[in-house]
Amino acid sequence: PALPSTTLIGLGPMGRAMGRVLLEHDVPLTVFNRTPARGDALVAAGARRTTTVAEALDASDLVVLSLTDYAAMYDLLGDVTDHLAGKTLVNLSSDNPQETECAAVWAAEHGVRLLVGGVMVPEPLVGSEVAYAFYSGPRAALEEYDDVLRLIAAPRYVGEAHGLAQLHYQAQLDIFLTCLAGVLHGYQLVASAGVRAADFTAYVKDNVDSLSMYLEETARHLDADDHPGDAANLRMMGATADHVVRASEQAGLDATLPRAVQALYARGIAAGHGDQSWTALARVISGRRS
Ligand code: NDP
């Protein structure tokens, strides 16, 4: 069966990648972007470009947004809300969960179904086998347009509350950014003694790969809120965190990152979790007292 006509608004790197993938699969595509020239390649590949955002909305029942943030959605659609009724708006822009919940209220006021998505791969991997996206909002909307949306990224539905997809997206980026900063910091420690990054990479790879081995046990500890510290307790890990800070200072590095980690361990020990697993730091991070 023919795929439904789709409107794509926002043609930054992500929007252009989505547009390319949709056209490759013969989705009838209408595009609009604040800066029209960004759509040239998509138009050459068969997309229809409109001169106004209202015409773009009128072209399809399914409207996909790929914008910098949710504020851009109001900038673009705020004056043409009378063209929104009955549409399904799939916002794949990233923002915070609260902003997303506010957008759900706004969407309901204008009679439009809002589906929130967070695409979890960088632009070159859009449409690839590894691409997936968290979705939240009305499940029926996702099911109705699943055949188009899964061309962009395999949908992972995480619940009805609109902020949930954004929360999952931000949690993944939280992990990603923190790990990447740690990787860079480690490289700088050895670089302070003249070690080339290329010569340290095999060890970093080993370290990063081994992280996934801890996850199942970590999840068991977190779900049970029980943190047996037989193997490696928080006090021991805290002493290691102290050593990393001192090594960083001795190497003349900016020690912001290891100091933040050291502070978490210090709080965990002060709260009486020293004999428990490092996973008891979750209590510090979550702000729970006990
Ligand atoms: P950009 O920030 O480059 O997207 C910019 C798009 O938003 C352009 O179409 C731009 O229009 C439009 N825009 C921004 N502000 C306004 C405004 N006030 N009014 C009208 N249009 C506006 O982001 P990307 O394309 O890289 O990504 C889009 C979303 O996807 C972002 O939320 C990003 O966090 C997320 N994402 C990005 C990934 C990536 O690899 N780049 C990976 C996964 C998610 P104009 O062209 O006129 O400036």
Coordinates of C-alpha atoms and ligand atoms in Angstrom, one line a residue:
P1 CA 0.0 0.0 0.0
A2 CA 1.1 3.6 -0.7
L3 CA 2.7 5.4 2.2
P4 CA 0.8 8.4 3.5
S5 CA 1.7 11.9 2.4
T6 CA 4.0 13.5 4.9
T7 CA 5.0 17.1 5.7
L8 CA 8.5 17.7 7.1
I9 CA 9.2 21.0 8.7
G10 CA 12.8 21.9 9.7
L11 CA 15.6 21.0 7.3
G12 CA 18.7 21.2 9.5
P13 CA 21.1 18.2 9.2
M14 CA 18.6 15.9 10.9
G15 CA 15.5 17.0 8.9
R16 CA 17.4 16.7 5.6
A17 CA 18.5 13.2 6.5
M18 CA 14.9 12.3 7.3
G19 CA 13.7 13.8 4.1
R20 CA 16.2 11.8 2.0
V21 CA 15.2 8.5 3.7
L22 CA 11.5 9.2 3.2
L23 CA 12.0 10.1 -0.5
E24 CA 14.0 6.9 -1.0
H25 CA 11.0 5.0 0.2
D26 CA 8.6 6.9 -2.1
V27 CA 6.8 8.8 0.6
P28 CA 5.0 11.7 -1.0
L29 CA 6.9 14.5 0.8
T30 CA 6.2 18.2 1.3
V31 CA 8.9 20.3 3.0
F32 CA 9.1 23.7 4.6
N33 CA 12.1 25.4 6.2
R34 CA 12.6 29.0 7.5
T35 CA 15.6 29.2 5.2
P36 CA 14.2 27.7 2.0
A37 CA 17.5 27.0 0.2
R38 CA 18.2 24.2 2.7
G39 CA 15.6 22.2 1.0
D40 CA 17.1 22.4 -2.5
A41 CA 18.6 18.9 -2.6
L42 CA 15.3 17.4 -1.3
V43 CA 13.3 19.3 -4.0
A44 CA 15.8 17.9 -6.6
A45 CA 15.1 14.4 -5.2
G46 CA 11.3 14.8 -5.6
A47 CA 10.0 16.7 -2.6
R48 CA 7.4 19.5 -3.0
R49 CA 8.5 22.8 -1.2
T50 CA 5.9 25.3 -0.1
T51 CA 6.4 29.0 0.3
T52 CA 4.4 29.2 3.5
V53 CA 4.2 27.0 6.5
A54 CA 0.4 27.0 6.3
E55 CA 0.5 25.4 2.9
A56 CA 2.9 22.8 4.3
L57 CA 0.5 22.0 7.1
D58 CA -2.4 21.7 4.6
A59 CA -0.6 19.2 2.5
S60 CA -0.6 16.2 4.9
D61 CA -2.3 14.9 7.9
L62 CA 1.1 13.7 9.2
V63 CA 3.4 16.6 10.1
V64 CA 7.0 15.8 11.2
L65 CA 9.0 18.6 12.9
S66 CA 12.8 18.5 13.2
L67 CA 13.7 21.8 14.8
T68 CA 16.4 23.0 17.2
D69 CA 13.9 23.1 20.1
Y70 CA 10.3 23.5 21.0
A71 CA 10.5 27.3 21.0
A72 CA 11.1 27.0 17.2
M73 CA 7.8 25.1 16.9
Y74 CA 5.8 28.1 18.4
D75 CA 7.8 30.5 16.2
L76 CA 6.8 28.6 13.1
L77 CA 3.3 27.4 14.0
G78 CA 2.1 30.0 16.5
D79 CA 0.4 32.2 13.8
V80 CA -1.1 29.3 11.8
T81 CA -2.7 27.3 14.5
D82 CA -6.0 27.3 12.6
H83 CA -4.3 24.9 10.1
L84 CA -3.5 22.4 12.8
A85 CA -6.9 20.8 13.7
G86 CA -7.1 17.1 13.1
K87 CA -3.4 16.8 12.3
T88 CA -0.9 14.4 13.9
L89 CA 2.2 16.4 14.8
V90 CA 5.3 14.4 15.4
N91 CA 7.9 16.5 17.1
L92 CA 11.4 15.0 16.8
S93 CA 13.1 18.1 18.2
S94 CA 14.9 17.7 21.5
D95 CA 14.0 19.8 24.6
N96 CA 13.3 19.1 28.3
P97 CA 10.4 17.0 29.5
Q98 CA 8.5 20.0 31.1
E99 CA 8.6 22.0 27.8
T100 CA 7.3 18.9 26.1
E101 CA 4.4 18.6 28.5
C102 CA 3.5 22.3 27.9
A103 CA 3.5 21.6 24.2
A104 CA 1.0 18.8 24.8
V105 CA -1.4 21.3 26.4
W106 CA -0.8 23.7 23.5
A107 CA -1.5 20.9 21.0
A108 CA -4.7 19.8 22.7
E109 CA -5.9 23.4 22.7
H110 CA -5.5 23.4 18.9
G111 CA -7.1 20.0 18.3
V112 CA -3.9 18.4 17.1
R113 CA -2.4 15.1 18.3
L114 CA 1.1 15.5 19.5
L115 CA 3.5 12.6 19.4
V116 CA 6.9 13.3 20.9
G117 CA 10.0 11.6 19.6
G118 CA 13.7 11.6 20.3
V119 CA 15.9 10.1 17.6
M120 CA 18.8 8.3 19.2
V121 CA 21.4 8.3 16.4
P122 CA 23.4 11.0 14.7
E123 CA 22.4 12.3 11.4
P124 CA 24.5 9.9 9.2
L125 CA 22.7 6.9 10.8
V126 CA 19.1 8.1 10.3
G127 CA 17.2 5.4 8.5
S128 CA 19.9 2.8 9.2
E129 CA 19.4 -0.5 11.0
V130 CA 20.8 0.8 14.2
A131 CA 18.5 3.9 14.3
Y132 CA 15.9 4.0 17.0
A133 CA 13.7 6.7 18.5
F134 CA 11.9 7.0 21.8
Y135 CA 8.3 7.9 21.4
S136 CA 5.7 9.1 23.9
G137 CA 2.1 10.5 23.7
P138 CA -0.9 8.8 22.1
R139 CA 0.0 5.2 21.1
A140 CA -2.7 5.2 18.4
A141 CA -0.9 8.0 16.6
L142 CA 2.3 6.0 16.5
E143 CA 0.5 2.9 15.3
E144 CA -1.3 4.8 12.6
Y145 CA 1.9 6.2 11.1
D146 CA 4.3 3.5 12.1
D147 CA 5.1 2.6 8.5
V148 CA 6.4 6.1 7.8
L149 CA 8.1 6.8 11.1
R150 CA 10.0 3.5 11.2
L151 CA 11.7 4.5 8.0
I152 CA 13.5 7.2 10.0
A153 CA 14.2 5.2 13.1
A154 CA 12.7 2.1 14.8
P155 CA 10.1 3.4 17.3
R156 CA 10.5 2.5 21.0
Y157 CA 7.3 3.6 22.7
V158 CA 7.8 4.5 26.3
G159 CA 4.4 5.7 27.5
E160 CA 1.4 8.0 27.3
A161 CA 2.8 11.0 29.2
H162 CA 4.4 13.3 26.6
G163 CA 7.5 14.1 28.5
L164 CA 8.6 10.4 28.7
A165 CA 10.3 10.2 25.4
Q166 CA 12.2 13.4 26.1
L167 CA 13.2 12.1 29.5
H168 CA 14.6 8.8 28.0
Y169 CA 16.4 10.8 25.3
Q170 CA 18.0 13.2 27.9
A171 CA 19.0 10.2 30.1
Q172 CA 20.8 8.6 27.2
L173 CA 22.6 11.9 26.4
D174 CA 23.4 12.3 30.1
I175 CA 25.2 9.0 30.0
F176 CA 26.8 9.6 26.7
L177 CA 28.2 13.1 27.5
T178 CA 29.4 12.1 30.9
C179 CA 31.2 9.1 29.5
L180 CA 32.7 11.0 26.6
A181 CA 34.0 13.7 29.0
G182 CA 35.5 10.9 31.2
V183 CA 37.2 9.4 28.1
L184 CA 38.7 12.7 27.2
H185 CA 39.9 13.3 30.7
G186 CA 41.6 9.9 30.8
Y187 CA 43.4 10.6 27.5
Q188 CA 44.6 13.9 28.9
L189 CA 46.0 12.2 32.0
V190 CA 48.3 10.0 29.9
A191 CA 49.0 12.8 27.4
S192 CA 50.5 14.8 30.3
A193 CA 53.3 12.2 30.2
G194 CA 53.6 12.5 26.4
V195 CA 51.5 9.3 25.6
R196 CA 49.8 9.6 22.2
A197 CA 46.1 9.0 22.1
A198 CA 46.6 6.3 19.5
D199 CA 48.8 4.4 21.8
F200 CA 46.2 4.4 24.7
T201 CA 43.1 3.7 22.6
A202 CA 43.2 -0.1 22.9
Y203 CA 43.1 0.3 26.7
V204 CA 40.3 2.8 26.5
K205 CA 38.3 0.5 24.2
D206 CA 38.7 -2.3 26.7
N207 CA 37.5 -0.1 29.5
V208 CA 34.5 1.3 27.7
D209 CA 33.5 -2.1 26.4
S210 CA 33.7 -3.6 29.9
L211 CA 31.2 -1.0 31.3
S212 CA 28.3 -2.9 29.8
M213 CA 29.2 -6.0 31.8
Y214 CA 28.1 -4.1 35.0
L215 CA 24.7 -3.0 33.8
E216 CA 22.6 -6.0 34.7
E217 CA 23.9 -6.2 38.2
T218 CA 23.5 -2.4 38.5
A219 CA 19.9 -2.6 37.4
R220 CA 19.2 -5.4 40.0
H221 CA 20.7 -3.2 42.7
L222 CA 18.7 -0.2 41.6
D223 CA 15.3 -1.9 41.2
A224 CA 15.7 -3.6 44.6
D225 CA 17.3 -0.5 46.2
D226 CA 19.6 -2.9 47.8
H227 CA 23.4 -2.4 47.3
P228 CA 25.5 -5.2 48.6
G229 CA 29.1 -4.1 48.6
D230 CA 30.9 -7.4 48.9
A231 CA 33.1 -7.0 45.8
A232 CA 33.8 -3.3 45.5
N233 CA 32.5 -1.0 48.1
L234 CA 31.8 2.7 47.9
R235 CA 34.6 3.6 50.4
M236 CA 37.2 1.8 48.3
M237 CA 35.9 3.4 45.1
G238 CA 35.9 6.8 46.9
A239 CA 39.6 6.4 47.7
T240 CA 40.1 5.7 44.0
A241 CA 38.2 8.9 43.1
D242 CA 40.5 10.8 45.4
H243 CA 43.6 9.4 43.6
V244 CA 42.2 10.4 40.2
V245 CA 41.7 14.0 41.5
R246 CA 45.3 14.1 42.8
A247 CA 46.7 12.6 39.7
S248 CA 44.8 15.1 37.6
E249 CA 46.0 18.0 39.7
Q250 CA 49.6 16.8 39.6
A251 CA 49.3 16.6 35.8
G252 CA 48.0 20.2 35.7
L253 CA 44.7 19.2 34.3
D254 CA 41.3 20.9 34.8
A255 CA 40.0 18.6 37.5
T256 CA 36.3 19.7 37.4
L257 CA 35.1 16.3 36.3
P258 CA 36.9 14.0 38.7
R259 CA 36.1 16.5 41.5
A260 CA 32.5 16.1 40.8
V261 CA 32.8 12.4 41.0
Q262 CA 34.9 12.6 44.1
A263 CA 32.2 14.8 45.7
L264 CA 29.5 12.2 45.0
Y265 CA 31.5 9.5 46.7
A266 CA 32.3 11.7 49.6
R267 CA 28.5 12.4 50.1
G268 CA 27.8 8.7 49.8
I269 CA 30.3 7.9 52.5
A270 CA 29.1 10.7 54.7
A271 CA 25.5 9.4 54.3
G272 CA 26.7 6.0 55.7
H273 CA 26.8 4.0 52.5
G274 CA 30.6 3.3 52.7
D275 CA 30.2 -0.4 53.0
Q276 CA 27.7 -0.7 50.3
S277 CA 28.2 -1.1 46.5
W278 CA 29.1 2.0 44.5
T279 CA 25.5 1.7 43.2
A280 CA 24.3 3.2 46.5
L281 CA 25.4 6.5 45.0
A282 CA 22.0 6.4 43.4
R283 CA 20.6 7.5 46.7
V284 CA 22.8 10.6 46.7
I285 CA 22.0 11.4 43.1
S286 CA 18.3 10.9 43.5
G287 CA 18.2 13.1 46.6
R288 CA 16.7 10.4 48.8
R289 CA 17.9 10.7 52.4
S290 CA 18.1 7.1 53.6
Ligands
NDP1 P1 19.4 22.2 14.0 O1 19.5 23.0 15.2 O2 20.5 22.4 13.0 O3 18.0 22.4 13.3 C1 17.7 23.5 12.9 C2 16.3 23.5 12.3 O4 15.5 24.2 13.1 C3 16.5 24.3 11.0 O5 15.5 23.9 10.1 C4 16.2 25.7 11.4 O6 15.8 26.6 10.4 C5 15.1 25.4 12.4 N1 14.9 26.5 13.4 C6 15.6 26.7 14.5 N2 15.1 27.8 15.2 C7 14.1 28.2 14.5 C8 13.1 29.3 14.7 N3 13.2 30.1 15.7 N4 12.2 29.4 13.8 C9 12.1 28.6 12.7 N5 12.9 27.6 12.5 C10 13.9 27.4 13.3 O7 19.4 20.8 14.4 P2 19.5 19.4 13.7 O8 18.9 19.3 12.3 O9 20.9 18.9 13.8 O10 18.7 18.5 14.7 C11 17.3 18.8 14.9 C12 16.9 18.2 16.2 O11 17.3 16.8 16.3 C13 17.5 18.9 17.4 O12 16.6 19.1 18.4 C14 18.7 18.0 17.8 O13 19.0 18.1 19.2 C15 18.1 16.7 17.5 N6 19.1 15.6 17.1 C16 20.2 16.0 16.3 C17 21.1 15.0 15.9 C18 22.2 15.3 15.0 O14 23.0 14.4 14.7 N7 22.3 16.5 14.5 C19 21.0 13.6 16.5 C20 19.8 13.4 17.2 C21 18.9 14.4 17.6 P3 16.9 27.3 9.5 O15 17.4 26.3 8.6 O16 16.1 28.4 8.9 O17 17.9 27.9 10.5

